Amino acid sequence: MIRTRFAPSPTGFLHIGGARTALFSYAYAKRQNGQFILRIEDTDIERSTKESVDSIIHAMDWLNLNYDEGPFYQTKRMERYKEVIEQLIAKGQAYHCYCSKEELDKMREEQKSKGLKAKYDRRCLHSPDIREDVKPVVRFKNPESGSVIWNDLIKGRIEIANVELDDLIIARSDGTPTYNFCVVVDDLDMQITHVVRGDDHINNTPRQINILDALGAEIPFYAHAPMILREDGQKMSKRHDAVSVMQYKDMGILPEALLNYLARLCWGHGDDEIFDINQFIQWFDLNNISVSPARFDIKKLYWVNAEHIKHADNQKLAALVIDILKSKQVILNDKLDLPAIIELVKPRTDNLNSLADNIAYFYQPLTPNQEDIDKHLTPEAINLLTNFANELESLDNWTMDGLKQLIKDFCVKYEIKMPGLGMPLRLKLCGTTQTPSFDAIIFLLGKKLTLERLKALHA
Ligand code: GLU
């Protein structure tokens, strides 16, 4: 059974790079009917926070990346890590090191002056200077020769010579295990078959493989996905870019659109741009991911979002939009057919906030600006609207066809062109001239509300 995991460190919110990794990891497991596991790597007590854990889980829920197991917390597994460290020491694959910082600095200086690579010289392995007053760290005894080779499912074959690798500290002097060690024990215990993660972890991989080897474990497959960069090729930063997944929710992006966009960032299926998660799962494979970094293009994300909004179920959009309208203090009423309004306005929007803005004026007309009033609500136009209101009042056939006919006849009778009626009408009914076609607006507002708003013009 394929088992993948997403293993964020809760030192901040879920960022889009993390979400993309989670998506690939999730999709790969689902495609093979495997399992996807969430593991919270919270051993860095100083930087990990409960708020970050909550916000990561919240973002995973919002994205609908459901995990089959977890969340597992590393802080709850300390006993297990200590047990494995003891095993390694007992088998001679790890050893205590009593060296002080000063000693290590001196050793590195000497190595440097001889033109050697700075590396622990194993003095505590060969002749440990055991000091009762010093609590030792534990170092992993890395193989001295040969190399670590793995066929990365994204990057291809990678080989790192063991001479390049130091004897990694796996337990600090207070006994707490270190990052790379916890990852290894977790991947082993959680029976992870495929480690999908960002390529900033490539350097950790040979160290982790060596520890897994020492534990007699089967080595999982590794897949290191490229970074997501800004459009200008620079690294994304919290200060200048929307990097948190939940910021995209606030920007009115649908979770399925964000996933679609993230999937397309460094993976493709021919010319297909718009797809849902199920389609993605069917098409996805790790070896189709490009090796070079992807560039984040916000305009493209909005375009993908617009396509998803167009295809989304109107009832579903209604539920999302109601929340936004309420947050904007728009007073809702159930006289209006919200899904029908959404159907009308959604082709004009590329995010839920602008969708909500284009719906708000159905519930409450905006306050028109003076320029528009001066231009479109002239005394003649007001006169025209009064006559139009009268005609509308006597219309029994309240259908789109009935309305269209009435408007056509009205324009002929008063010898005006459609916009001559449309602009003042839009302004009175909605408070703006930027609306979809006015016959549809009248139809959706209904007779009562339309007449109410037209009559308000006499006030
Ligand atoms: N905790 C690591 C991070 O947040 C991921 C480690 C891994 O996937 O192996 O970058």
Coordinates of C-alpha atoms and ligand atoms in Angstrom, one line a residue:
M1 CA 0.0 0.0 0.0
I2 CA 1.3 3.4 -1.0
R3 CA 1.6 5.7 2.0
T4 CA 2.6 9.4 1.7
R5 CA 2.7 12.1 4.3
F6 CA 2.7 15.9 4.6
A7 CA 4.9 17.0 7.5
P8 CA 4.7 20.7 8.1
S9 CA 6.6 22.4 10.9
P10 CA 4.1 24.6 12.8
T11 CA 6.2 27.7 12.9
G12 CA 3.8 29.7 10.8
F13 CA 0.7 29.4 8.7
L14 CA 0.4 27.0 5.8
H15 CA 2.1 28.7 2.9
I16 CA 1.4 28.0 -0.8
G17 CA 4.6 26.0 -1.3
G18 CA 3.5 23.7 1.5
A19 CA 0.0 23.4 0.1
R20 CA 1.5 22.4 -3.3
T21 CA 3.6 19.7 -1.6
A22 CA 0.6 18.5 0.4
L23 CA -1.4 18.4 -2.9
F24 CA 1.2 16.3 -4.7
S25 CA 1.6 14.0 -1.7
Y26 CA -2.2 13.6 -1.3
A27 CA -2.9 13.1 -5.1
Y28 CA -0.1 10.5 -5.4
A29 CA -1.5 8.5 -2.5
K30 CA -5.1 8.8 -3.8
R31 CA -4.2 7.8 -7.3
Q32 CA -2.8 4.5 -6.0
N33 CA -5.6 4.0 -3.5
G34 CA -3.1 4.6 -0.9
Q35 CA -3.1 6.6 2.3
F36 CA -2.2 10.2 3.1
I37 CA -0.9 11.1 6.5
L38 CA -0.6 14.4 8.3
R39 CA 2.4 14.8 10.7
I40 CA 3.1 17.9 12.6
E41 CA 6.8 18.3 13.0
D42 CA 6.8 20.3 16.2
T43 CA 10.1 19.4 17.9
D44 CA 11.3 22.9 17.6
I45 CA 9.5 23.9 20.8
E46 CA 10.7 27.5 20.6
R47 CA 9.3 28.2 17.2
S48 CA 6.3 25.9 17.1
T49 CA 2.9 27.3 18.2
K50 CA -0.5 26.0 18.8
E51 CA -1.9 28.8 16.5
S52 CA 0.3 27.6 13.7
V53 CA -0.9 24.0 14.2
D54 CA -4.5 25.2 14.2
S55 CA -4.1 27.4 11.1
I56 CA -2.3 24.6 9.2
I57 CA -5.1 22.1 10.0
H58 CA -7.7 24.8 9.1
A59 CA -6.1 25.5 5.8
M60 CA -5.9 21.7 5.0
D61 CA -9.6 21.5 5.7
W62 CA -10.3 24.5 3.6
L63 CA -8.4 22.9 0.7
N64 CA -10.2 19.7 1.3
L65 CA -6.9 17.8 1.5
N66 CA -8.3 15.1 3.8
Y67 CA -5.8 12.9 5.5
D68 CA -6.4 9.3 6.4
E69 CA -4.3 9.3 9.5
G70 CA -3.1 11.9 11.9
P71 CA -2.4 14.6 12.7
F72 CA 0.5 12.9 14.5
Y73 CA 2.7 15.1 16.7
Q74 CA 6.4 14.6 17.1
T75 CA 6.3 16.0 20.6
K76 CA 4.1 13.1 21.6
R77 CA 6.6 10.6 20.3
M78 CA 9.7 11.5 22.4
E79 CA 9.9 8.2 24.2
R80 CA 10.0 6.3 20.9
Y81 CA 12.8 8.5 19.6
K82 CA 14.8 7.9 22.7
E83 CA 14.3 4.2 22.5
V84 CA 15.6 4.1 18.9
I85 CA 18.6 6.3 19.9
E86 CA 19.4 3.7 22.6
Q87 CA 19.2 0.9 20.1
L88 CA 21.6 2.7 17.8
I89 CA 24.1 3.3 20.6
A90 CA 23.8 -0.4 21.7
K91 CA 24.6 -1.5 18.2
G92 CA 27.5 0.8 17.9
Q93 CA 25.9 2.9 15.2
A94 CA 25.7 6.0 17.4
Y95 CA 28.0 7.3 20.1
H96 CA 28.2 9.8 22.9
C97 CA 30.2 12.9 22.2
Y98 CA 31.5 15.1 25.1
C99 CA 33.2 17.7 23.0
S100 CA 32.6 21.3 24.1
K101 CA 31.9 24.1 21.6
E102 CA 35.4 25.4 22.1
E103 CA 37.0 22.1 21.3
L104 CA 34.8 21.8 18.2
D105 CA 35.7 25.3 17.1
K106 CA 39.4 24.6 17.5
M107 CA 39.1 21.3 15.6
R108 CA 37.4 23.1 12.7
E109 CA 40.0 25.9 12.7
E110 CA 42.8 23.3 12.4
Q111 CA 41.0 21.5 9.6
K112 CA 40.5 24.7 7.8
S113 CA 44.1 25.8 8.1
K114 CA 45.1 22.4 6.6
G115 CA 42.7 23.0 3.8
L116 CA 40.5 20.1 4.9
K117 CA 36.7 20.0 5.0
A118 CA 35.4 20.9 8.4
K119 CA 33.9 17.7 9.8
Y120 CA 33.8 16.0 13.2
D121 CA 36.9 13.9 13.6
R122 CA 35.3 11.2 15.7
R123 CA 37.6 11.7 18.7
C124 CA 34.8 10.7 21.0
L125 CA 34.2 7.5 19.0
H126 CA 37.7 6.4 19.2
S127 CA 38.9 7.6 22.6
P128 CA 36.0 9.3 24.4
D129 CA 37.0 11.7 27.1
I130 CA 34.1 10.8 29.4
R131 CA 33.5 13.7 31.8
E132 CA 31.0 13.2 34.7
D133 CA 30.0 16.9 34.7
V134 CA 29.3 17.0 30.9
K135 CA 26.0 15.7 29.5
P136 CA 27.0 14.3 26.1
V137 CA 25.2 14.6 22.7
V138 CA 24.6 11.5 20.6
R139 CA 26.2 11.4 17.2
F140 CA 25.2 9.1 14.4
K141 CA 28.1 7.1 13.0
N142 CA 27.8 7.9 9.4
P143 CA 29.4 5.4 6.9
E144 CA 32.9 6.6 6.1
S145 CA 33.1 5.5 2.5
G146 CA 30.9 4.8 -0.5
S147 CA 28.0 7.1 -1.4
V148 CA 24.3 7.4 -0.9
I149 CA 22.4 7.1 -4.2
W150 CA 18.7 7.5 -4.8
N151 CA 16.6 7.8 -7.8
D152 CA 14.6 10.9 -7.0
L153 CA 11.2 10.6 -8.7
I154 CA 11.3 14.2 -9.7
K155 CA 15.0 15.1 -9.8
G156 CA 16.4 11.9 -11.1
R157 CA 19.5 10.1 -9.9
I158 CA 21.3 11.8 -7.0
E159 CA 24.6 10.6 -5.5
I160 CA 26.3 12.1 -2.4
A161 CA 29.6 10.7 -1.2
N162 CA 29.7 9.8 2.4
V163 CA 32.9 11.7 3.0
E164 CA 30.8 14.8 2.5
L165 CA 28.6 13.9 5.5
D166 CA 29.3 14.7 9.1
D167 CA 28.4 12.4 12.1
L168 CA 25.1 14.1 12.7
I169 CA 24.0 14.9 16.2
I170 CA 20.8 12.9 16.7
A171 CA 20.3 13.8 20.4
R172 CA 21.1 17.0 22.1
S173 CA 22.8 17.0 25.5
D174 CA 19.4 17.4 27.2
G175 CA 18.4 14.1 25.5
T176 CA 16.0 15.6 23.0
P177 CA 16.2 14.2 19.5
T178 CA 17.1 16.4 16.5
Y179 CA 15.0 17.1 13.5
N180 CA 16.5 14.7 10.9
F181 CA 16.4 11.8 13.3
C182 CA 12.7 12.3 14.2
V183 CA 11.8 12.5 10.5
V184 CA 13.5 9.1 9.9
V185 CA 11.9 7.4 12.9
D186 CA 8.5 8.7 11.9
D187 CA 8.8 7.8 8.2
L188 CA 9.8 4.3 9.4
D189 CA 7.1 3.8 12.0
M190 CA 4.4 5.4 9.8
Q191 CA 5.4 3.0 7.0
I192 CA 5.9 5.9 4.5
T193 CA 6.6 4.5 1.0
H194 CA 6.9 7.8 -0.8
V195 CA 8.4 11.0 0.7
V196 CA 7.2 13.9 -1.3
R197 CA 8.6 17.3 -0.1
G198 CA 10.2 20.5 -1.2
D199 CA 13.6 20.4 -2.8
D200 CA 15.0 22.5 0.1
H201 CA 15.2 19.1 1.9
I202 CA 17.5 17.4 -0.7
N203 CA 20.5 17.9 1.6
N204 CA 18.7 16.1 4.4
T205 CA 18.0 13.0 2.3
P206 CA 21.4 11.3 2.3
R207 CA 21.6 11.7 6.1
Q208 CA 18.1 10.3 6.5
I209 CA 18.8 7.4 4.2
N210 CA 22.0 6.4 6.1
I211 CA 20.1 6.4 9.4
L212 CA 17.3 4.3 7.9
D213 CA 19.9 1.9 6.6
A214 CA 21.4 1.6 10.0
L215 CA 18.0 0.8 11.4
G216 CA 17.6 -1.9 8.7
A217 CA 14.7 -0.1 7.2
E218 CA 13.5 -0.2 3.7
I219 CA 14.3 3.1 2.0
P220 CA 11.2 5.0 0.8
F221 CA 11.1 6.6 -2.6
Y222 CA 11.9 10.3 -2.5
A223 CA 10.4 13.0 -4.7
H224 CA 11.7 16.6 -4.2
A225 CA 9.4 19.2 -5.8
P226 CA 10.9 22.5 -7.0
M227 CA 10.3 25.8 -5.2
I228 CA 7.6 28.3 -6.1
L229 CA 9.2 31.7 -6.9
R230 CA 7.8 35.1 -7.4
E231 CA 7.0 36.2 -11.0
D232 CA 10.4 38.0 -11.1
G233 CA 12.2 34.8 -10.1
Q234 CA 12.9 36.0 -6.5
K235 CA 12.0 34.0 -3.4
M236 CA 8.6 34.7 -2.1
S237 CA 8.5 36.5 1.2
K238 CA 5.9 36.9 3.9
R239 CA 6.3 40.7 3.8
H240 CA 5.7 41.2 0.1
D241 CA 3.7 38.4 -1.1
A242 CA 0.5 36.6 -0.3
V243 CA 2.1 33.4 0.9
S244 CA -0.4 32.1 3.3
V245 CA -3.1 29.8 1.9
M246 CA -5.8 31.5 3.9
Q247 CA -4.9 34.9 2.4
Y248 CA -6.2 33.5 -0.9
K249 CA -9.5 32.7 0.7
D250 CA -9.7 36.3 1.8
M251 CA -8.9 37.3 -1.8
G252 CA -12.0 35.4 -2.9
I253 CA -10.2 32.5 -4.4
L254 CA -12.0 29.1 -4.4
P255 CA -10.0 26.3 -2.8
E256 CA -10.5 24.1 -5.9
A257 CA -9.2 26.9 -8.0
L258 CA -6.1 27.4 -5.8
L259 CA -5.4 23.6 -6.0
N260 CA -5.9 23.6 -9.8
Y261 CA -3.5 26.6 -10.1
L262 CA -0.9 25.0 -7.7
A263 CA -1.1 21.8 -9.6
R264 CA -0.4 23.5 -12.9
L265 CA 2.5 25.5 -11.5
C266 CA 5.1 22.8 -12.3
W267 CA 3.1 20.0 -13.7
G268 CA 0.9 19.7 -16.8
H269 CA -1.4 17.4 -18.8
G270 CA -1.2 18.6 -22.4
D271 CA -3.1 21.9 -22.8
D272 CA -5.5 21.1 -20.0
E273 CA -5.7 24.1 -17.7
I274 CA -9.0 23.7 -15.8
F275 CA -9.7 20.6 -13.9
D276 CA -11.0 19.4 -10.5
I277 CA -9.2 17.4 -7.9
N278 CA -10.6 14.0 -9.1
Q279 CA -9.4 14.6 -12.6
F280 CA -6.0 15.7 -11.3
I281 CA -5.7 12.5 -9.3
Q282 CA -6.3 10.5 -12.4
W283 CA -3.8 12.3 -14.4
F284 CA -1.1 13.0 -11.8
D285 CA 2.2 11.3 -11.6
L286 CA 5.3 12.4 -9.7
N287 CA 7.6 11.9 -12.7
N288 CA 5.7 14.5 -14.7
I289 CA 6.7 17.3 -12.4
S290 CA 9.2 19.7 -13.8
V291 CA 12.6 20.0 -12.2
S292 CA 12.9 23.8 -12.4
P293 CA 11.3 26.3 -10.1
A294 CA 7.8 27.5 -10.9
R295 CA 6.9 31.2 -11.0
F296 CA 3.8 32.4 -9.3
D297 CA 1.5 34.4 -11.6
I298 CA -1.4 36.0 -9.7
K299 CA -3.2 37.0 -13.0
K300 CA -3.3 33.3 -14.0
L301 CA -4.6 32.3 -10.6
Y302 CA -7.5 34.8 -11.0
W303 CA -8.2 33.5 -14.5
V304 CA -8.3 29.9 -13.2
N305 CA -10.5 31.1 -10.3
A306 CA -12.9 32.8 -12.8
E307 CA -13.2 29.5 -14.7
H308 CA -14.0 27.6 -11.5
I309 CA -16.6 30.3 -10.5
K310 CA -18.3 29.9 -13.9
H311 CA -18.5 26.2 -13.5
A312 CA -19.4 26.1 -9.8
D313 CA -22.8 25.2 -8.6
N314 CA -24.8 28.3 -7.9
Q315 CA -26.2 27.0 -4.6
K316 CA -22.7 26.4 -3.4
L317 CA -21.6 29.9 -4.5
A318 CA -24.6 31.4 -2.8
A319 CA -23.6 29.9 0.6
L320 CA -20.1 31.4 0.2
V321 CA -21.3 34.7 -1.0
I322 CA -23.8 35.1 1.8
D323 CA -21.0 35.0 4.3
I324 CA -19.2 37.8 2.4
L325 CA -22.3 39.9 2.0
K326 CA -23.0 39.6 5.7
S327 CA -19.5 40.7 6.5
K328 CA -20.1 43.7 4.4
Q329 CA -23.3 44.5 6.4
V330 CA -25.5 43.9 3.4
I331 CA -29.0 43.2 4.7
L332 CA -30.2 40.1 2.9
N333 CA -33.8 39.1 2.2
D334 CA -35.2 35.9 0.8
K335 CA -37.4 37.6 -1.8
L336 CA -34.5 37.5 -4.2
D337 CA -33.5 34.3 -6.0
L338 CA -29.8 34.4 -5.1
P339 CA -28.6 31.4 -7.3
A340 CA -30.3 33.0 -10.3
I341 CA -28.6 36.4 -9.6
I342 CA -25.3 34.5 -9.3
E343 CA -25.9 32.8 -12.6
L344 CA -26.3 36.3 -14.2
V345 CA -23.3 38.1 -12.6
K346 CA -20.7 35.3 -12.3
P347 CA -19.4 35.6 -15.9
R348 CA -18.3 39.1 -14.9
T349 CA -16.2 38.2 -11.9
D350 CA -12.9 36.4 -11.1
N351 CA -13.2 36.2 -7.4
L352 CA -15.9 35.8 -4.7
N353 CA -15.4 39.3 -3.4
S354 CA -16.3 40.9 -6.7
L355 CA -19.1 38.4 -7.1
A356 CA -20.5 39.6 -3.8
D357 CA -20.0 43.2 -4.9
N358 CA -22.0 42.5 -8.0
I359 CA -24.8 40.9 -6.0
A360 CA -24.9 43.5 -3.2
Y361 CA -26.7 46.1 -5.3
F362 CA -29.6 43.7 -5.8
Y363 CA -30.2 43.8 -2.1
Q364 CA -29.3 47.4 -1.5
P365 CA -28.7 49.9 -4.4
L366 CA -25.4 51.6 -4.1
T367 CA -25.2 55.4 -3.7
P368 CA -24.6 56.6 -7.2
N369 CA -21.8 59.1 -7.8
Q370 CA -22.6 62.6 -8.7
E371 CA -21.1 62.4 -12.1
D372 CA -23.3 59.5 -13.1
I373 CA -26.4 61.3 -11.6
D374 CA -25.6 64.5 -13.6
K375 CA -25.1 62.5 -16.8
H376 CA -27.9 59.9 -16.6
L377 CA -30.6 61.2 -14.3
T378 CA -31.5 64.4 -16.2
P379 CA -35.1 65.7 -15.8
E380 CA -36.0 64.1 -19.2
A381 CA -34.5 60.7 -18.0
I382 CA -36.6 60.9 -14.8
N383 CA -39.6 61.6 -16.8
L384 CA -38.9 58.6 -19.0
L385 CA -38.4 56.4 -16.0
T386 CA -41.8 57.5 -14.6
N387 CA -43.5 56.5 -17.7
F388 CA -41.5 53.2 -17.8
A389 CA -42.6 52.5 -14.2
N390 CA -46.2 53.0 -15.2
E391 CA -45.9 50.6 -18.1
L392 CA -44.2 48.1 -15.9
E393 CA -46.9 48.3 -13.3
S394 CA -49.5 47.0 -15.8
L395 CA -47.3 44.2 -17.1
D396 CA -48.9 40.9 -16.2
N397 CA -46.6 38.6 -18.1
W398 CA -43.6 38.8 -15.7
T399 CA -41.2 36.7 -17.8
M400 CA -37.9 37.6 -19.5
D401 CA -39.8 37.5 -22.8
G402 CA -42.6 39.6 -21.5
L403 CA -40.1 42.2 -20.2
K404 CA -38.0 42.2 -23.4
Q405 CA -41.2 42.9 -25.4
L406 CA -42.3 45.7 -23.1
I407 CA -38.8 47.3 -23.3
K408 CA -38.8 47.1 -27.0
D409 CA -42.3 48.6 -27.4
F410 CA -41.4 51.3 -24.9
C411 CA -38.3 52.4 -26.8
V412 CA -40.3 52.5 -30.1
K413 CA -43.1 54.5 -28.4
Y414 CA -40.7 57.1 -26.9
E415 CA -38.3 57.0 -29.8
I416 CA -35.3 56.3 -27.8
K417 CA -32.4 53.8 -28.1
M418 CA -32.0 51.0 -25.6
P419 CA -29.1 52.7 -23.6
G420 CA -31.2 55.9 -23.3
L421 CA -33.4 53.8 -21.0
G422 CA -30.9 51.4 -19.7
M423 CA -28.4 53.8 -18.2
P424 CA -30.8 55.8 -16.0
L425 CA -32.6 52.5 -15.1
R426 CA -29.4 50.8 -14.0
L427 CA -28.5 53.9 -11.9
K428 CA -31.9 54.0 -10.2
L429 CA -32.2 50.3 -9.6
C430 CA -28.6 49.5 -8.7
G431 CA -26.9 52.8 -8.0
T432 CA -24.3 52.0 -10.7
T433 CA -24.2 51.7 -14.5
Q434 CA -21.8 48.8 -14.3
T435 CA -24.3 46.0 -14.3
P436 CA -25.4 43.1 -16.5
S437 CA -28.2 43.7 -18.9
F438 CA -31.0 45.6 -17.3
D439 CA -33.9 43.4 -18.5
A440 CA -32.4 40.6 -16.5
I441 CA -31.9 42.9 -13.5
I442 CA -35.6 44.0 -13.6
F443 CA -36.7 40.4 -13.9
L444 CA -34.6 39.2 -10.9
L445 CA -35.5 42.1 -8.7
G446 CA -39.2 41.4 -9.4
K447 CA -42.0 43.8 -10.0
K448 CA -42.4 45.0 -6.4
L449 CA -38.8 45.9 -5.7
T450 CA -38.3 47.3 -9.2
L451 CA -41.3 49.7 -8.8
E452 CA -40.2 50.6 -5.3
R453 CA -36.8 51.6 -6.5
L454 CA -38.1 53.5 -9.5
K455 CA -40.7 55.3 -7.4
A456 CA -38.0 56.3 -4.9
L457 CA -36.7 58.5 -7.7
H458 CA -39.5 61.0 -7.2
A459 CA -38.4 61.6 -3.6
Ligands
GLU1 N1 8.9 19.7 8.4 C1 9.5 20.0 7.2 C2 9.1 21.3 6.6 O1 8.1 21.8 7.1 C3 9.2 18.9 6.1 C4 10.0 17.7 6.3 C5 9.8 16.6 5.4 O2 8.8 16.6 4.6 O3 10.5 15.6 5.4 O4 9.7 21.8 5.7

